[in-house]
Amino acid sequence: MTALPLPLIIAGPILRRCTPSSMTLWLVSSRPLDDLLLRLGDKTIAITDSQCLPFGQRAFQYLLTVEAEGLLAEPECLEYDLLEQDAKHGQSSILAQVEGLAYQGYRGPSLRFSNRLDSLMHGSCRNPHHHSGDALVAADTRLAANPDARPALLMLSGDQVYMDDVAGPMLHAISQVIRLLGLWQEDFQGAPLANSESLDYSPAAMYQRPATLLPRTNYPASSALWHWYINHPIFTSSIAENHLVSLSEMLAQYLLVWSPELWHLLDIPHSPEGLKGARLVQWQTQWERLLQFKAGLGQVRRLLANVPSYMIFDDHDITDDWNLTANWERAAYGHAFSRRIIGNALMAYTLCQGLGNGPGAFTDLMPAMRKLLTPGQGRLDAGLQDELINELLSFERWHYSLDTEPRLVVLDTRTRRWRSESHPTKPSGLLDWEGLMDLQQELLGQEKVVIVSAAPIFGVKLIEAVQRTATLLGGSLLVDAENWMAHPGSANTLLSVFMHRRTPQQFVILSGDVHYSFAYDISIRFRHASPNIFQITASGLKNQFPEKLLPWFDRLNGWLYGHFSPLNWFTKRKRMLIRGRRPNGHRSQRLVNQSGIGLLTLAEDGAPQRIAVLHADMTETEFLPPRNA
């Protein structure tokens, strides 16, 4: 397989952080690139910072940054290209070798820079083998019709990949990519296998990882569900049958979900030997869904190459229930193999997502990253790998902000948890006290702000009540009981931030995570000149809530926690007046259960002019303001 010819660019380019004076590109090539230049409009500019990190013998990640005063001007669209200088052949275009990057009217990829967030797209939860369509394909189709009307940015707010929910055919593809590119192998500790070369990718071994590979807890919990905890898998996803474990598996998955190139070199059987009955049917169903996913990847790549994209992790980028409770953390980080799995996922996130949000935040980590990823003998040094994982687990700069108008503030709701003081099995707060104080300081003096929180700050009260009941019974992990209101300290502190008289007059909160979409208009009760707060949730890009269940939640939530319901006074948000927006003017429905990407247009004062979701089938749902609003 290693003799197969590879295209020069095997993933990307993805347009990442852009400011008036800088531009960042992410890509992966099949060979090292030398003496790179950026052609932007009619200018040719030297690459200010070129970070090359080898994933393997035939995979080289580049994060390219160009800095110059007045580099990006508004509002024109500028074409760009990467040029490689060669002493023998002169300058040659790299991106010209990638098909389908340009929109009609342009010769190559282009960008429209806007420091004002007049419009943006946002979404989360993109599962390749889910039966729903891919809303990123719909977003590209929409832009292709009018590329000059592209948004200021694309915000991906979590679960861009699913490390804990991988289809059998996808794992088969990942194994081929590892061999094709010669991705680095590694040694394990505390695992039933000595190294990553020993991982079994035969169809008969598919869907068996929880029983044969993944580590398990050994502690009981003093609750009504204590039997569930004894020797329960640390990795709690109910569909974690093909949870990825090695760094090479995780990097290969990123290459497969961002771009189509490697798919053309893979051979994935429709009916593999070794599977029969229900497992064979499962494989074939996933095979067909991945075939549809693959068909749209050319459009996804074009979208990401033409719109500045920003990302933040949620749990599935690492593993389900990541840091949900103090007990989960104790079990996961106290086991050498589970700590390695989580660390590998965090390393892959850093390389493929985090760095592009703001390369400067990771400066202190890069020497260790480069040292680890330039190994001898084609395998990673276990000691260096564990040291880097320790640094990543203590790293506290995953959050970031953009100096846009309005200011964009992206929260890390996963690693700075406020652990429960009453019991270690209760959900941790999504942000600790220090993190909330940092947030308040960043908001002081701002007139308007867009906050990105992976989980909705203001969610569906009925669902939160169900999660709270399960928590009281000791089953917080069973129902993913992580919402902002689940921890009293973080809930009350966060609500006080909104009620502070020096915080912004306009709050727009963008969220995902929940696999359905909704929008709320929120104000503070009994307060003159209350700030305007808008909770806008778009989820998922390629995922949905169980179809038969959500309508009941929607209907019951309206009955029990409607605008005039006295039950609202028994919630932590009793000081908040929350009005649900009406999808396409529907009288009673508030939740939309259809894969899609959020479309948001903002007025000059930072208030939403239009809140909508573009679905994978190209239909749109617009969330109309509440009556008498």
XYZ file of C-alpha atoms in Angstrom:
629
model
C 0.000 0.000 0.000
C 2.843 2.417 0.752
C 3.839 2.326 -2.928
C 0.639 4.078 -3.995
C 1.219 7.597 -5.361
C -0.091 10.318 -3.079
C -1.376 13.779 -3.977
C 0.774 16.606 -2.669
C -1.997 18.018 -0.438
C -3.828 15.308 1.505
C -5.892 17.580 3.782
C -6.805 21.248 3.621
C -6.163 24.009 3.086
C -8.295 25.312 5.962
C -8.447 29.065 6.466
C -8.004 29.738 10.173
C -7.463 32.868 12.288
C -7.511 36.079 10.263
C -6.972 39.613 11.590
C -6.329 42.926 9.805
C -2.596 42.162 9.995
C -2.389 38.336 9.858
C -3.663 35.245 8.077
C -3.264 31.593 9.088
C -3.604 28.456 6.951
C -3.657 24.785 7.991
C -2.850 21.922 5.633
C -1.223 18.495 5.490
C 1.128 17.508 2.647
C 2.564 14.160 1.635
C 6.122 15.519 1.505
C 8.029 18.396 3.106
C 7.472 21.809 1.508
C 10.319 24.275 1.071
C 10.535 28.071 0.767
C 6.846 28.878 0.784
C 5.311 32.188 -0.279
C 1.742 33.430 -0.064
C 0.164 35.114 -3.047
C -2.660 37.317 -1.773
C -4.461 39.316 -4.404
C -1.713 40.894 -6.505
C 0.920 40.687 -3.740
C 3.442 37.947 -3.003
C 4.390 37.789 0.663
C 6.910 35.741 2.606
C 5.519 33.290 5.157
C 6.251 34.809 8.567
C 5.904 31.574 10.531
C 5.913 28.071 9.024
C 5.459 25.282 11.551
C 5.953 21.802 10.116
C 5.012 18.834 12.291
C 5.346 15.349 10.769
C 2.524 12.934 11.518
C 4.434 10.101 9.834
C 6.717 9.237 6.951
C 4.340 10.695 4.346
C 2.244 13.215 6.259
C 3.465 16.708 7.203
C 1.198 19.203 8.919
C 1.805 22.877 8.185
C 0.444 25.822 10.105
C 1.367 28.857 8.021
C 1.069 32.402 9.322
C 1.611 35.614 7.380
C 1.852 38.945 9.195
C 1.991 42.394 7.653
C 0.485 45.767 8.471
C -2.776 46.235 6.591
C -2.607 42.686 5.207
C -6.370 42.203 4.954
C -8.600 45.060 3.906
C -12.379 45.182 4.084
C -14.657 44.339 2.345
C -13.110 42.999 -0.860
C -12.638 39.286 -1.582
C -8.997 38.408 -2.185
C -7.786 35.273 -3.949
C -4.844 33.492 -2.377
C -2.375 30.770 -3.312
C 0.675 29.060 -1.862
C 3.842 29.088 -3.919
C 6.814 26.783 -3.472
C 10.197 28.062 -4.602
C 12.566 25.635 -6.227
C 16.047 26.567 -7.446
C 15.623 24.412 -10.538
C 11.984 25.047 -11.508
C 11.290 28.440 -9.920
C 7.934 29.170 -8.278
C 5.073 26.700 -8.584
C 1.533 26.812 -7.230
C 0.667 24.266 -4.556
C -3.058 24.882 -4.283
C -3.542 24.726 -8.048
C -3.008 20.979 -7.673
C -6.119 20.694 -5.477
C -9.329 20.435 -7.468
C -12.501 22.314 -6.637
C -11.196 24.970 -4.234
C -12.564 27.974 -6.126
C -16.058 29.414 -6.253
C -17.437 30.561 -9.596
C -15.820 33.812 -10.683
C -12.560 33.057 -8.874
C -9.474 31.236 -10.096
C -8.558 29.847 -6.689
C -9.556 29.977 -3.029
C -10.373 33.415 -1.664
C -11.386 35.156 1.518
C -13.554 38.056 2.538
C -12.182 39.577 5.719
C -14.520 41.497 7.969
C -13.639 42.677 11.444
C -17.331 43.375 12.003
C -19.402 40.283 12.639
C -22.211 41.294 10.339
C -23.006 37.654 9.613
C -21.638 34.293 10.662
C -22.304 30.584 10.428
C -22.084 28.291 13.426
C -22.716 24.654 14.318
C -21.506 21.572 16.157
C -21.743 17.785 16.281
C -20.664 16.300 12.947
C -20.851 12.513 13.062
C -19.801 10.971 9.715
C -21.994 7.857 9.949
C -25.147 9.469 11.324
C -28.133 9.057 9.000
C -28.726 12.823 8.648
C -27.165 14.946 5.912
C -24.021 17.043 6.285
C -24.958 20.693 6.817
C -21.436 21.853 5.888
C -22.227 20.670 2.348
C -25.402 22.771 2.412
C -23.408 25.779 3.626
C -21.027 25.417 0.695
C -23.915 25.049 -1.761
C -25.409 28.262 -0.408
C -22.136 30.170 -0.753
C -21.516 28.800 -4.236
C -24.687 30.592 -5.375
C -23.349 33.935 -4.123
C -19.704 33.689 -2.968
C -19.414 37.454 -2.434
C -22.028 37.242 0.348
C -19.987 34.892 2.504
C -20.084 35.281 6.317
C -17.380 36.934 8.388
C -16.488 33.567 9.927
C -17.534 29.990 10.571
C -17.694 28.994 14.256
C -17.522 25.249 14.980
C -18.535 24.956 18.626
C -17.715 21.358 19.494
C -17.704 17.687 18.467
C -16.053 18.365 15.125
C -14.911 14.733 15.346
C -16.146 11.759 17.367
C -13.216 9.932 18.935
C -15.579 7.694 20.909
C -18.108 6.803 18.218
C -16.407 5.479 15.092
C -18.123 3.325 12.504
C -16.590 -0.041 11.660
C -15.911 0.943 8.024
C -14.360 4.211 9.245
C -12.013 2.330 11.578
C -11.118 0.098 8.634
C -10.347 3.247 6.599
C -8.284 4.673 9.475
C -6.153 1.527 9.589
C -5.426 1.863 5.861
C -4.490 5.537 6.220
C -2.047 4.663 9.012
C -0.273 2.191 6.714
C -0.538 4.378 3.625
C 1.076 7.401 5.287
C 3.373 5.554 7.684
C 1.919 7.374 10.682
C 4.003 7.117 13.856
C 3.404 4.133 16.106
C 3.536 4.182 19.910
C 3.994 1.958 22.974
C 1.261 1.543 25.610
C 1.351 1.180 29.385
C -1.391 -0.414 31.470
C -3.052 -1.768 28.322
C -3.770 -5.318 27.171
C -1.575 -4.569 24.134
C 2.087 -3.568 24.159
C 1.907 -1.124 21.259
C -0.253 0.342 18.523
C 1.035 -2.140 15.925
C -0.799 -4.846 17.878
C -4.224 -3.233 17.419
C -6.536 -5.640 15.616
C -8.336 -4.126 12.617
C -9.876 -7.331 11.310
C -13.662 -7.168 10.845
C -14.122 -9.858 13.507
C -12.487 -7.537 16.052
C -14.700 -4.588 15.126
C -17.087 -3.345 17.814
C -15.240 -5.326 20.515
C -13.035 -2.639 22.027
C -15.049 -2.050 25.249
C -14.708 -5.728 26.149
C -11.175 -6.410 24.938
C -9.254 -3.142 24.956
C -10.671 -0.169 26.863
C -9.881 0.214 30.588
C -12.511 -0.083 33.301
C -13.152 1.503 36.690
C -12.930 -0.463 39.930
C -14.691 1.782 42.438
C -18.305 1.694 43.666
C -20.523 4.730 44.127
C -22.729 5.252 47.159
C -25.946 5.723 45.226
C -29.058 3.882 44.122
C -27.243 2.905 40.925
C -24.077 1.708 42.610
C -24.032 -1.580 40.668
C -23.704 0.412 37.432
C -20.403 1.909 38.557
C -18.548 -1.235 39.597
C -16.040 -2.136 36.896
C -17.909 0.088 34.440
C -15.879 1.308 31.436
C -14.130 4.617 32.052
C -15.217 5.617 28.565
C -18.922 5.938 29.191
C -20.385 6.442 25.728
C -23.027 3.796 25.086
C -21.785 3.623 21.499
C -18.035 3.540 22.195
C -17.575 0.232 20.398
C -14.769 1.573 18.226
C -13.262 4.214 20.529
C -9.950 5.388 19.051
C -6.889 4.923 21.252
C -3.622 5.713 19.431
C -2.464 9.119 18.234
C -2.101 7.789 14.688
C -5.755 6.634 14.665
C -6.941 10.054 15.780
C -4.813 11.986 13.292
C -5.978 9.690 10.493
C -9.595 10.437 11.399
C -9.001 14.187 11.108
C -7.521 13.700 7.632
C -10.617 11.716 6.627
C -13.257 14.145 7.941
C -11.725 17.355 6.513
C -10.835 16.370 2.923
C -11.650 13.780 0.229
C -8.146 12.977 -1.136
C -7.279 9.911 0.916
C -10.703 8.314 0.433
C -9.875 7.761 -3.248
C -6.964 5.520 -2.256
C -8.861 3.291 0.160
C -10.627 -0.010 -0.340
C -13.462 -0.571 2.124
C -15.471 -3.757 1.500
C -19.251 -3.700 1.598
C -19.477 -7.232 3.004
C -16.253 -8.112 4.834
C -15.423 -11.643 5.863
C -15.702 -12.282 9.580
C -18.974 -10.395 10.102
C -22.449 -11.856 9.926
C -25.959 -11.305 11.186
C -26.688 -8.019 12.965
C -23.037 -6.936 12.878
C -22.884 -7.317 9.113
C -26.098 -5.297 8.738
C -24.614 -2.630 11.023
C -21.424 -2.508 8.948
C -23.315 -2.235 5.654
C -25.571 0.533 6.978
C -22.552 2.503 8.186
C -20.757 1.799 4.890
C -23.605 3.374 2.919
C -23.745 6.432 5.184
C -19.989 6.940 4.932
C -20.276 6.736 1.149
C -22.696 9.684 1.275
C -20.418 11.517 3.721
C -17.433 11.026 1.402
C -19.408 12.399 -1.570
C -19.731 15.811 0.102
C -16.151 16.222 1.315
C -15.028 18.178 -1.754
C -17.601 20.840 -0.909
C -16.662 20.788 2.774
C -13.024 21.360 1.857
C -14.002 24.290 -0.395
C -16.057 25.883 2.385
C -13.207 25.604 4.891
C -10.719 26.999 2.373
C -12.805 30.113 1.681
C -14.235 31.150 5.068
C -12.124 31.843 8.214
C -12.926 29.007 10.620
C -12.659 28.866 14.405
C -13.114 25.814 16.618
C -13.426 24.724 20.238
C -13.691 21.248 21.714
C -16.600 19.586 23.443
C -16.620 16.088 24.902
C -16.661 13.868 21.793
C -13.567 15.579 20.382
C -11.876 13.783 23.300
C -14.353 11.275 24.776
C -17.954 11.235 26.007
C -18.501 12.686 29.516
C -15.015 14.215 29.501
C -14.454 15.656 33.019
C -18.165 15.433 33.825
C -17.646 14.523 37.499
C -14.740 14.485 39.935
C -15.039 10.682 40.164
C -14.808 10.381 36.385
C -11.586 12.413 36.458
C -10.165 10.285 39.265
C -10.821 7.088 37.336
C -9.721 8.363 33.929
C -6.501 10.115 34.902
C -5.529 7.507 37.492
C -5.243 4.786 34.841
C -2.166 4.897 32.605
C -3.914 3.697 29.452
C -7.020 5.897 29.744
C -4.777 8.882 30.519
C -2.835 8.132 27.320
C -6.036 7.840 25.251
C -7.365 11.169 26.545
C -3.953 12.787 26.105
C -3.683 11.530 22.525
C -7.096 13.010 21.695
C -6.094 16.321 23.253
C -2.849 16.288 21.271
C -4.743 15.590 18.038
C -7.175 18.422 18.848
C -4.248 20.776 19.444
C -2.639 19.912 16.119
C -5.743 19.855 13.941
C -8.008 22.421 15.653
C -6.523 24.356 18.555
C -3.389 25.780 16.929
C -5.342 27.554 14.218
C -7.459 29.501 16.719
C -4.398 31.472 17.850
C -0.911 30.016 17.308
C 0.641 32.352 19.859
C -1.194 30.712 22.755
C 0.671 27.439 22.196
C 4.225 28.781 21.950
C 5.383 27.100 25.166
C 4.039 23.704 24.040
C 5.598 23.661 20.584
C 9.199 22.615 21.466
C 7.914 19.454 23.191
C 5.440 18.836 20.343
C 8.174 19.108 17.702
C 10.529 16.898 19.695
C 7.911 14.169 20.052
C 6.753 14.250 16.418
C 10.258 13.990 14.938
C 11.023 10.471 16.157
C 13.627 8.005 15.153
C 12.696 4.525 13.946
C 9.153 5.637 13.073
C 7.724 5.496 16.607
C 7.046 7.959 19.392
C 9.138 8.083 22.544
C 6.799 6.973 25.381
C 8.498 9.164 27.977
C 8.284 12.287 25.822
C 4.688 11.460 24.940
C 3.651 11.190 28.591
C 5.476 14.430 29.472
C 3.683 16.294 26.686
C 0.330 14.834 27.761
C 0.976 16.081 31.295
C 1.571 19.573 29.882
C -1.595 19.405 27.786
C -3.711 18.272 30.729
C -2.543 21.248 32.791
C -2.758 23.754 29.911
C -5.224 26.607 30.561
C -5.292 28.623 27.351
C -7.777 26.658 25.260
C -10.204 29.596 25.455
C -9.661 32.625 23.228
C -11.274 35.804 21.979
C -11.305 37.838 18.780
C -11.036 41.611 18.760
C -13.967 41.885 16.388
C -17.038 44.111 16.463
C -18.758 42.804 18.532
C -16.081 40.966 20.480
C -16.148 37.177 20.128
C -15.357 35.276 23.351
C -14.923 31.489 23.084
C -15.173 29.591 26.374
C -13.346 26.447 27.435
C -16.119 24.598 29.255
C -14.228 21.308 29.547
C -10.906 21.658 31.357
C -11.542 24.367 33.975
C -14.330 22.568 35.819
C -15.809 23.627 39.162
C -15.912 20.249 40.933
C -18.865 19.472 43.155
C -18.203 20.206 46.808
C -21.074 17.991 48.027
C -20.263 14.690 46.274
C -17.697 13.592 43.648
C -20.373 11.813 41.579
C -22.349 15.018 41.033
C -21.744 17.055 37.858
C -18.937 19.580 37.927
C -19.611 23.172 36.966
C -18.706 23.932 33.361
C -16.356 26.761 34.394
C -14.696 27.312 37.754
C -14.842 30.494 39.799
C -11.514 31.812 38.508
C -12.596 31.216 34.916
C -15.888 33.012 35.492
C -14.071 35.969 37.054
C -11.755 36.085 34.022
C -14.846 36.110 31.804
C -16.396 38.963 33.749
C -13.204 41.015 33.482
C -13.128 40.477 29.721
C -16.742 41.628 29.418
C -16.431 44.785 31.517
C -16.608 47.877 29.359
C -17.904 46.033 26.281
C -21.190 47.248 24.817
C -21.888 44.071 22.873
C -20.413 40.600 22.805
C -20.818 37.179 21.190
C -20.078 34.337 23.621
C -19.462 30.790 22.403
C -20.339 28.096 24.943
C -20.341 24.515 23.690
C -23.311 23.663 25.938
C -26.236 26.116 26.006
C -26.099 28.483 28.974
C -29.907 28.692 28.889
C -31.163 25.255 27.924
C -34.466 23.397 27.946
C -35.688 23.417 31.554
C -37.549 20.110 31.381
C -34.496 18.250 30.083
C -32.367 19.879 32.784
C -34.934 18.729 35.378
C -34.660 15.153 34.085
C -30.876 15.370 34.328
C -31.118 16.717 37.877
C -33.405 13.832 38.903
C -30.967 11.304 37.439
C -28.138 13.027 39.311
C -29.992 12.669 42.622
C -30.213 8.926 41.887
C -26.479 8.791 41.170
C -26.791 8.496 37.385
C -25.331 11.765 36.116
C -23.173 9.889 33.599
C -26.198 8.029 32.243
C -27.938 11.211 31.078
C -24.932 13.452 30.304
C -26.008 15.745 33.145
C -23.765 18.630 32.204
C -25.514 21.930 31.870
C -24.692 25.324 33.302
C -27.449 25.074 35.906
C -26.363 21.650 37.241
C -23.741 23.111 39.610
C -25.013 25.780 42.045
C -21.737 27.670 42.294
C -21.097 28.037 38.568
C -24.796 28.703 37.841
C -25.170 31.496 40.383
C -21.817 33.076 39.526
C -22.572 33.004 35.804
C -26.014 34.547 36.282
C -24.448 37.312 38.376
C -22.153 38.104 35.427
C -25.213 38.784 33.253
C -26.746 40.956 35.959
C -23.603 43.038 36.561
C -24.352 46.641 35.600
C -21.053 47.132 33.754
C -21.330 44.122 31.488
C -22.592 44.446 27.879
C -26.041 45.603 26.857
C -26.173 42.977 24.097
C -25.244 39.330 24.772
C -25.441 36.800 21.953
C -24.659 33.238 23.105
C -23.862 30.601 20.465
C -24.053 26.945 21.503
C -24.352 23.404 20.179
C -23.946 19.993 21.862
C -27.605 19.004 22.301
C -28.430 17.760 18.756
C -31.420 20.083 18.281
C -31.779 23.809 17.608
C -33.620 26.647 19.353
C -33.389 30.358 20.166
C -34.394 32.325 23.274
C -34.827 36.029 23.997
C -33.847 36.693 27.622
C -34.009 39.671 29.959
C -33.743 40.282 33.707
C -37.030 40.492 35.564
C -37.972 43.657 37.460
C -34.987 45.608 36.169
C -35.081 48.830 34.208
C -32.773 48.855 31.160
C -32.083 45.127 31.346
C -29.389 43.800 29.002
C -30.673 41.921 25.971
C -29.549 38.297 26.005
C -30.019 35.891 23.104
C -29.344 32.164 23.453
C -28.918 30.669 19.973
C -28.303 26.934 19.672
C -27.567 25.146 16.372
C -26.892 21.417 16.658
C -25.963 19.235 14.974
C -24.176 19.643 11.701
C -24.617 15.916 11.071
C -26.527 14.588 14.052
C -30.023 14.692 15.559
C -31.850 13.991 18.810
C -33.951 10.776 18.913
C -36.828 11.691 16.600
C -39.716 10.275 18.641
C -38.553 11.693 21.971
C -37.875 15.373 21.298
C -41.448 16.418 20.348
C -42.632 15.174 23.743
C -39.900 17.116 25.538
C -40.819 20.205 23.525
C -44.519 19.901 24.299
C -44.079 19.100 28.007
C -41.522 21.850 28.449
C -44.045 24.338 27.062
C -46.744 23.108 29.414
C -44.594 22.982 32.556
C -42.170 25.862 32.041
C -44.026 28.216 29.714
C -43.788 31.975 29.935
C -46.363 32.310 32.744
C -45.693 29.032 34.580
C -45.105 29.375 38.366
C -42.616 26.479 38.145
C -40.082 28.953 36.768
C -39.764 30.407 40.276
C -38.314 27.103 41.491
C -35.397 27.214 39.035
C -32.017 28.911 39.379
C -33.040 31.245 36.535
C -36.048 32.705 38.340
C -34.576 36.206 37.904
C -34.501 35.695 34.141
C -37.445 36.193 31.777
C -36.959 33.634 28.989
C -39.063 33.667 25.804
C -38.640 30.991 23.156
C -38.519 32.045 19.514
C -40.975 30.415 17.097
C -39.438 28.268 14.326
C -41.030 29.517 11.084
C -43.764 31.130 13.178
C -45.040 27.862 14.688
C -47.497 28.537 17.516
C -46.279 25.983 20.067
C -43.094 24.359 18.767
C -39.762 25.744 20.007
C -37.239 22.962 19.285
C -36.095 21.920 15.801
C -34.755 18.408 15.349
C -33.078 18.424 11.944
C -29.376 18.581 11.091
C -28.333 22.070 10.076
C -25.936 24.972 10.386
C -26.824 28.217 12.130
C -27.123 31.439 10.132
C -26.872 34.642 12.149
C -27.057 38.244 10.972
C -26.218 40.977 13.485
C -27.268 44.624 13.493
C -24.887 47.484 14.221
C -25.803 47.411 17.916
C -24.977 43.690 18.156
C -28.578 42.450 18.317
C -29.645 39.630 15.998
C -31.411 40.763 12.848
C -32.050 37.226 11.648
C -31.649 33.863 13.381
C -32.018 30.819 11.152
C -30.814 27.280 10.534
C -29.898 26.021 7.061
C -30.667 22.312 6.921
C -28.793 19.662 4.984
C -31.680 19.426 2.485
C -31.317 23.201 1.768
C -34.526 24.139 3.562
C -34.356 26.859 6.231
C -35.926 27.373 9.617
C -36.111 30.975 10.807
C -36.625 31.633 14.503
C -39.106 34.484 14.736
C -39.302 36.745 17.812
C -41.808 35.853 20.541
C -45.217 37.445 20.276
C -45.465 40.806 22.038
C -41.663 40.949 22.186
